[in-house]
mmCIF file of C-alpha atoms in Angstrom:
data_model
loop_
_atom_site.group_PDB
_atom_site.id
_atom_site.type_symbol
_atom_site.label_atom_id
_atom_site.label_comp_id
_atom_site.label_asym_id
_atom_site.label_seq_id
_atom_site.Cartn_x
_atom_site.Cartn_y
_atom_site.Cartn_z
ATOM 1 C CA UNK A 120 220.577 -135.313 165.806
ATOM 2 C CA UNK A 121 218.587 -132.031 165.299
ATOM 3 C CA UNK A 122 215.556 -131.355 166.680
ATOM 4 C CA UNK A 123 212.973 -129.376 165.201
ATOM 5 C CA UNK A 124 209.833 -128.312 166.179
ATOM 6 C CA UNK A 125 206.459 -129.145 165.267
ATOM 7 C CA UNK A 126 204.433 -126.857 163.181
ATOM 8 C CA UNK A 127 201.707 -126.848 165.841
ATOM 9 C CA UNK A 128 204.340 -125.829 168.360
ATOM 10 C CA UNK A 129 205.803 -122.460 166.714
ATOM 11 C CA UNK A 130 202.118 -121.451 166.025
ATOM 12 C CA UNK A 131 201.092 -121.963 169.814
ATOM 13 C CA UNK A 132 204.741 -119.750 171.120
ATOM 14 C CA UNK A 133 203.636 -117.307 168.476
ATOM 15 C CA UNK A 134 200.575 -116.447 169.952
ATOM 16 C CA UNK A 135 201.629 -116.110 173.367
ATOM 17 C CA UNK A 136 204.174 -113.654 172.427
ATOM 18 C CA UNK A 137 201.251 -111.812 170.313
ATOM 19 C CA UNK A 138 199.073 -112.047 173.426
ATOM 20 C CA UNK A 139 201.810 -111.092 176.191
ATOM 21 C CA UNK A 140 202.628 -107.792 173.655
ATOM 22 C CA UNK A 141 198.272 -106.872 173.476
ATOM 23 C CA UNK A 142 198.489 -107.000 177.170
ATOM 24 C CA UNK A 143 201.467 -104.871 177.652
ATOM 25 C CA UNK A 144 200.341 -102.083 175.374
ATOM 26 C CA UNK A 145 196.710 -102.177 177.141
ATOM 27 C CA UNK A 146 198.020 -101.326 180.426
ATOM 28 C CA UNK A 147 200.972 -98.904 179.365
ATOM 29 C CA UNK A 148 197.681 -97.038 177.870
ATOM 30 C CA UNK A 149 195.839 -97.010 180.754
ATOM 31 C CA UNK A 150 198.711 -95.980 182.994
ATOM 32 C CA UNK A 151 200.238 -93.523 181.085
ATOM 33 C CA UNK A 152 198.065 -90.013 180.619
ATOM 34 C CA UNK A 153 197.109 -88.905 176.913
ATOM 35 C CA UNK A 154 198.820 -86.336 175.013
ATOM 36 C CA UNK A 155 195.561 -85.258 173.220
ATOM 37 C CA UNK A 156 193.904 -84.872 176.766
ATOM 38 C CA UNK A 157 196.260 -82.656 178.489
ATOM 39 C CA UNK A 158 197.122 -80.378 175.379
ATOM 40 C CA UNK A 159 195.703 -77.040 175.692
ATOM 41 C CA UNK A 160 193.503 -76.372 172.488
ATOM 42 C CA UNK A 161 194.922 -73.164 170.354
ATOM 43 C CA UNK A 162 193.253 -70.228 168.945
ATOM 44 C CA UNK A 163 191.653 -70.615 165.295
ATOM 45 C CA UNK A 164 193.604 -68.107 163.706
ATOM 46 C CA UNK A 165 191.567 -65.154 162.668
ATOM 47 C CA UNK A 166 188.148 -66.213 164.398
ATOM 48 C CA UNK A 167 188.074 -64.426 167.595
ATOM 49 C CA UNK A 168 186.829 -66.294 170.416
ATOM 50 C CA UNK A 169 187.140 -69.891 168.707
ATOM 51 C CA UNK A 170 189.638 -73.001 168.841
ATOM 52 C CA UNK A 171 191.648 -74.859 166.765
ATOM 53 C CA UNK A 172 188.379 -77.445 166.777
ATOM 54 C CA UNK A 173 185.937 -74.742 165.862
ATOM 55 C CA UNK A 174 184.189 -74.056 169.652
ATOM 56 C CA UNK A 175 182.969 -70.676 170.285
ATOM 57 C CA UNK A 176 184.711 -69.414 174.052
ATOM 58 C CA UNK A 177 181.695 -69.012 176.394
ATOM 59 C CA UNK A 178 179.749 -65.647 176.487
ATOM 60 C CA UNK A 179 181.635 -63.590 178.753
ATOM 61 C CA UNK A 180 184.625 -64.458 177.783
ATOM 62 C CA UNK A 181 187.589 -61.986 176.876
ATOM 63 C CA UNK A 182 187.640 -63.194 173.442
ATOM 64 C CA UNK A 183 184.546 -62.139 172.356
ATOM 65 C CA UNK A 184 183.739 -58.212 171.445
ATOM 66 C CA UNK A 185 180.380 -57.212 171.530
ATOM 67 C CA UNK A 186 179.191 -54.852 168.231
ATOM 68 C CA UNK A 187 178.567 -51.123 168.944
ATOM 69 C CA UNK A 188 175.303 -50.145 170.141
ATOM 70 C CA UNK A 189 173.134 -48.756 166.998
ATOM 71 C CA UNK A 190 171.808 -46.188 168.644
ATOM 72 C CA UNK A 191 174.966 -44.278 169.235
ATOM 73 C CA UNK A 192 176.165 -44.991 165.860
ATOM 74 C CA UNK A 193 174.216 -42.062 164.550
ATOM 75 C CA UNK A 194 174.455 -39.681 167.852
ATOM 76 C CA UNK A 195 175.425 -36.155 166.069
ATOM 77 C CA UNK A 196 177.826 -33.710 168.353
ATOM 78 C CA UNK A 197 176.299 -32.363 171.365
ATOM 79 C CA UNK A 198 173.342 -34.991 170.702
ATOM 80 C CA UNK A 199 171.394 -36.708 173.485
ATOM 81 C CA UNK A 200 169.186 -39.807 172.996
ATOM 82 C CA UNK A 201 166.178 -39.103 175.416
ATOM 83 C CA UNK A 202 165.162 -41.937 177.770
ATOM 84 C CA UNK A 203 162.980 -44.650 176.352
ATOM 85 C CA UNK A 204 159.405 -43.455 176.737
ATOM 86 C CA UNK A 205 156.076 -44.551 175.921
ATOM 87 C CA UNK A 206 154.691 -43.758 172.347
ATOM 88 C CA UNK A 207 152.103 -40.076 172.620
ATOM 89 C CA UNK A 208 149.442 -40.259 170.723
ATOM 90 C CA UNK A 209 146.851 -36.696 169.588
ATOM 91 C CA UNK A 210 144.229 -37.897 167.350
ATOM 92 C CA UNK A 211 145.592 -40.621 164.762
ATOM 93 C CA UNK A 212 149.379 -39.467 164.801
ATOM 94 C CA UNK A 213 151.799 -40.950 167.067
ATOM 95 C CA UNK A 214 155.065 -39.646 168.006
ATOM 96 C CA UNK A 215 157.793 -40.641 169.950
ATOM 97 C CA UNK A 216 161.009 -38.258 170.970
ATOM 98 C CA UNK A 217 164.708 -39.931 169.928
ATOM 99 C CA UNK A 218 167.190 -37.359 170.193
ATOM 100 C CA UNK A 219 167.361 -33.909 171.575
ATOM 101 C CA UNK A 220 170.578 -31.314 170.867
ATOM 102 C CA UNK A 221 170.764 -27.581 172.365
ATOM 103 C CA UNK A 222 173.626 -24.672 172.477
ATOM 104 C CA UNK A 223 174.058 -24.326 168.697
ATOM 105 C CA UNK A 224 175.391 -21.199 167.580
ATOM 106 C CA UNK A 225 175.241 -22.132 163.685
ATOM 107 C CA UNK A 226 173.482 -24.282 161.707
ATOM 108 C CA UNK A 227 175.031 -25.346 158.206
ATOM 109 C CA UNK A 228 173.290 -26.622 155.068
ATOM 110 C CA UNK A 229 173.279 -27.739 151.538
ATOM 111 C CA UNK A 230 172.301 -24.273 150.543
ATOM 112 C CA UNK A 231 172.699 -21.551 152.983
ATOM 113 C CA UNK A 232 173.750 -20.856 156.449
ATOM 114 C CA UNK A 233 172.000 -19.967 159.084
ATOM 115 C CA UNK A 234 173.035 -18.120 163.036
ATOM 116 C CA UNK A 235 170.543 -18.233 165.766
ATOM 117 C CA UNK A 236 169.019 -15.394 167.459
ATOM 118 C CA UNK A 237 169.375 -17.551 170.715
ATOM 119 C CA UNK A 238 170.503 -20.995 170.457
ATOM 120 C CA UNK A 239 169.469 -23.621 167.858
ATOM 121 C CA UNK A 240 167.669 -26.531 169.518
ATOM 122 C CA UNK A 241 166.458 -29.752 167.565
ATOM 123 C CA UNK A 242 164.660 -32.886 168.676
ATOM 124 C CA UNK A 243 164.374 -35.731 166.223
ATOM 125 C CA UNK A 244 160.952 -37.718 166.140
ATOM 126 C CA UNK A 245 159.683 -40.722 164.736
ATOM 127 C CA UNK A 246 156.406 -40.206 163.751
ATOM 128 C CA UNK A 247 153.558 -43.376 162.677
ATOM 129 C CA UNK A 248 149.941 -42.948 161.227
ATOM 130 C CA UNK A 249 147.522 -45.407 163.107
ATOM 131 C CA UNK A 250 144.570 -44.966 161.172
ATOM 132 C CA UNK A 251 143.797 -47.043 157.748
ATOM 133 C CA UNK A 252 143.048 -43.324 155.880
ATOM 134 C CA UNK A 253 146.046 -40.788 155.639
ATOM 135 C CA UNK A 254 146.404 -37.739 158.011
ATOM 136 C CA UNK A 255 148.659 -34.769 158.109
ATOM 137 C CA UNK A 256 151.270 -33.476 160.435
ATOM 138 C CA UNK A 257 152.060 -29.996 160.746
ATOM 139 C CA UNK A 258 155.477 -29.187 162.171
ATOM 140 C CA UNK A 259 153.672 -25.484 163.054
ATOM 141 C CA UNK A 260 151.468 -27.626 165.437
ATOM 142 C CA UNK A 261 154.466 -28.103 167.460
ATOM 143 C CA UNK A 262 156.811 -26.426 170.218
ATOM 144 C CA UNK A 263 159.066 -26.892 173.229
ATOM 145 C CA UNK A 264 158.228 -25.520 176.779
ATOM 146 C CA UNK A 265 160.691 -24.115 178.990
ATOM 147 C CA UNK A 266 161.374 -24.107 182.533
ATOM 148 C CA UNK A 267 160.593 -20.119 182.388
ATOM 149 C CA UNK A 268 156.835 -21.203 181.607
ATOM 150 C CA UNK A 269 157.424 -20.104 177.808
ATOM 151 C CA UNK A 270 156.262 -21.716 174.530
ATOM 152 C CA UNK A 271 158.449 -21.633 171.580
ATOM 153 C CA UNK A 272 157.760 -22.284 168.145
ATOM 154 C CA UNK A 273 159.645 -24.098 165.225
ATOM 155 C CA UNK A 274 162.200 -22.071 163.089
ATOM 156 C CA UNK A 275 160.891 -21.761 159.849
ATOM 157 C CA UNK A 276 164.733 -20.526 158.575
ATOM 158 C CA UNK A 277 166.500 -23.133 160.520
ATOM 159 C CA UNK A 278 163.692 -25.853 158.767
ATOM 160 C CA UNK A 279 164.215 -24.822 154.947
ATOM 161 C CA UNK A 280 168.191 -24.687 155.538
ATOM 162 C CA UNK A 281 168.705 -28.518 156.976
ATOM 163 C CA UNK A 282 165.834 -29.243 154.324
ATOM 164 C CA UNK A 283 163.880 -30.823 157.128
ATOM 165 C CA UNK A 284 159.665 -31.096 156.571
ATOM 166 C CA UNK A 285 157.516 -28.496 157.930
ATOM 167 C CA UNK A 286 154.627 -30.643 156.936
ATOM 168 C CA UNK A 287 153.748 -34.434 155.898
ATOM 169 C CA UNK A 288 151.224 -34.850 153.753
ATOM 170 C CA UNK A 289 149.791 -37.733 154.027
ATOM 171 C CA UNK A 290 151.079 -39.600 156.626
ATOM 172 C CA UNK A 291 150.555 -43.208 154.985
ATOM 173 C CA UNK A 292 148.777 -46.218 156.556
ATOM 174 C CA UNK A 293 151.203 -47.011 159.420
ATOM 175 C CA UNK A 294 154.142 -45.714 157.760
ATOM 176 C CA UNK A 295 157.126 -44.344 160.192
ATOM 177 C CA UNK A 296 158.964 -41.234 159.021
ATOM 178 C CA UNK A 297 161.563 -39.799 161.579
ATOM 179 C CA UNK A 298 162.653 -36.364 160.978
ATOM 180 C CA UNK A 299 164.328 -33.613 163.155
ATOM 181 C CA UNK A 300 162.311 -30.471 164.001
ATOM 182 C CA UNK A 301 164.264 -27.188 164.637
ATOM 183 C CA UNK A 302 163.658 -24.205 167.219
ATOM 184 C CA UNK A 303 165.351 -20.838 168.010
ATOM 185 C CA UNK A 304 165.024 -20.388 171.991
ATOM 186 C CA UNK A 305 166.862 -17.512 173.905
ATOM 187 C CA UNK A 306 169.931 -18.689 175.749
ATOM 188 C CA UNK A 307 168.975 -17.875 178.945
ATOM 189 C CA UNK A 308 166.148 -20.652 179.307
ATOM 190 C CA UNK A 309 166.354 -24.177 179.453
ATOM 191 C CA UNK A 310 164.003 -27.183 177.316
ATOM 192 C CA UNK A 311 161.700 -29.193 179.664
ATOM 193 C CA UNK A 312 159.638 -30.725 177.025
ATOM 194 C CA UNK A 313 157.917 -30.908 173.520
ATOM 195 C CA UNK A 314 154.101 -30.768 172.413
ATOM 196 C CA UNK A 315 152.174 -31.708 169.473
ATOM 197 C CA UNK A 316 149.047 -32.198 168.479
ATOM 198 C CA UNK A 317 147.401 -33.457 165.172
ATOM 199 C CA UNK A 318 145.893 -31.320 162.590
ATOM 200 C CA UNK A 319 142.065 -32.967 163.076
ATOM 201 C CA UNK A 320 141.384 -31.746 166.478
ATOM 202 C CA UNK A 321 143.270 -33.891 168.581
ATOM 203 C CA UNK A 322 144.514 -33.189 171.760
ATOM 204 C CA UNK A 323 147.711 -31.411 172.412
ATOM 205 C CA UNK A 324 150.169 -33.887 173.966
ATOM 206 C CA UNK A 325 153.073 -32.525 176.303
ATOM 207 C CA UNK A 326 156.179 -34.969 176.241
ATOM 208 C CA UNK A 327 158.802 -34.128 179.118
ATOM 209 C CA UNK A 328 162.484 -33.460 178.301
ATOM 210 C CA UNK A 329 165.341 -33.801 180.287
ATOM 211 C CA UNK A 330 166.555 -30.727 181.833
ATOM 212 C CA UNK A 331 170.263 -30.233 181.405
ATOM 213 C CA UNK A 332 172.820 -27.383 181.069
ATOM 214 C CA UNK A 333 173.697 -27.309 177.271
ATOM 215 C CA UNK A 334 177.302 -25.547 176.255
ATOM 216 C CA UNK A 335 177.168 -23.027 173.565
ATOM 217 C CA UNK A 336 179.011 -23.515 170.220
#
């Protein structure tokens, strides 16, 4: 005689088998660790400072670079950029010193060359109108002091041969024009500052400048 088993029978050992295996796959999960958890994450390739999933590394991290700083981007040989100073103000001009080079032998331009009876020195300016009418600036209105007490005025040669203004007229409405100005100074004294005054009656404004030791070239 053979015995065989009820339908209700196989469908009750079935699912205890099906239970038993849920059971044993639950706790081999919880015991064993996860591959995706311990797996250090890789580079993105080509995206500095970023993983595989797209994260930027923290800020401080080696992978990032930080960009150049702007302001030296545009530093010419032998140029300094002066310390961050407070706008000076004569009348309704306002001018603030960027950049100050000294010890030039030789200055070249488009159209000419040009050797100094001393030593070239130029300090770039940006210059702003405040007023709602226009004004003028007059680069004659201008010089640099010395630490020998003297007062030297722009280079008219040096001005026409790097084609730089020796007058803006007008100075718009809060417009900004920056602009290098150009003087011939003996090479035995040293720049301690700039002054400048509007063309109206304003005050003449002394600006200090570093004093440094400039090598000639």
């Amino acid at each position: 005689m053979i015995f065989r088993p009820s339908r209700r029978d196989t469908v009750v050992a079935l699912s205890g088998l099906l239970a038993g295996a849920a059971l044993a796959a639950a706790i081999s999960a919880a015991v064993w660790p996860s591959s995706a958890a311990t797996a250090p994450a890789t580079a993105a390739p080509g995206v500095p400072g970023a993983t595989a999933t797209g994260a930027a590394s923290p800020p401080g991290s080696s992978g990032a670079t930080a960009p150049p700083d702007p302001a030296n981007v545009t530093v010419r040989p032998k140029e300094v950029v002066l310390p961050s100073q407070s706008p000076y103000t004569s009348g309704k001009l306002v001018l603030v010193p960027l950049r100050l080079t000294c010890g030039l032998s030789t200055i070249v331009g488009t159209h000419g060359e040009e050797q100094a009876a001393g030593q070239y020195c130029r300090i770039r300016v940006a210059l702003t109108g405040t007023d709602a009418f226009t004004h003028t600036f007059d680069v004659a209105r201008t010089a640099l002091t010395t630490t020998a007490g003297t007062s030297i005025g722009y280079s008219y040669d040096a001005q026409e041969v790097k084609r730089q203004p020796q007058q803006i007229a007008p100075v718009g409405s809060h417009d900004r024009y920056e602009f290098d100005i150009y003087y011939d100074v003996p090479r035995d004294v040293t720049v301690n500052g700039f002054t400048f005054s509007d063309s109206e009656g304003g005050p003449t404004v002394q600006l200090p400048l570093p004093v440094r030791e400039w090598p000639f070239s």
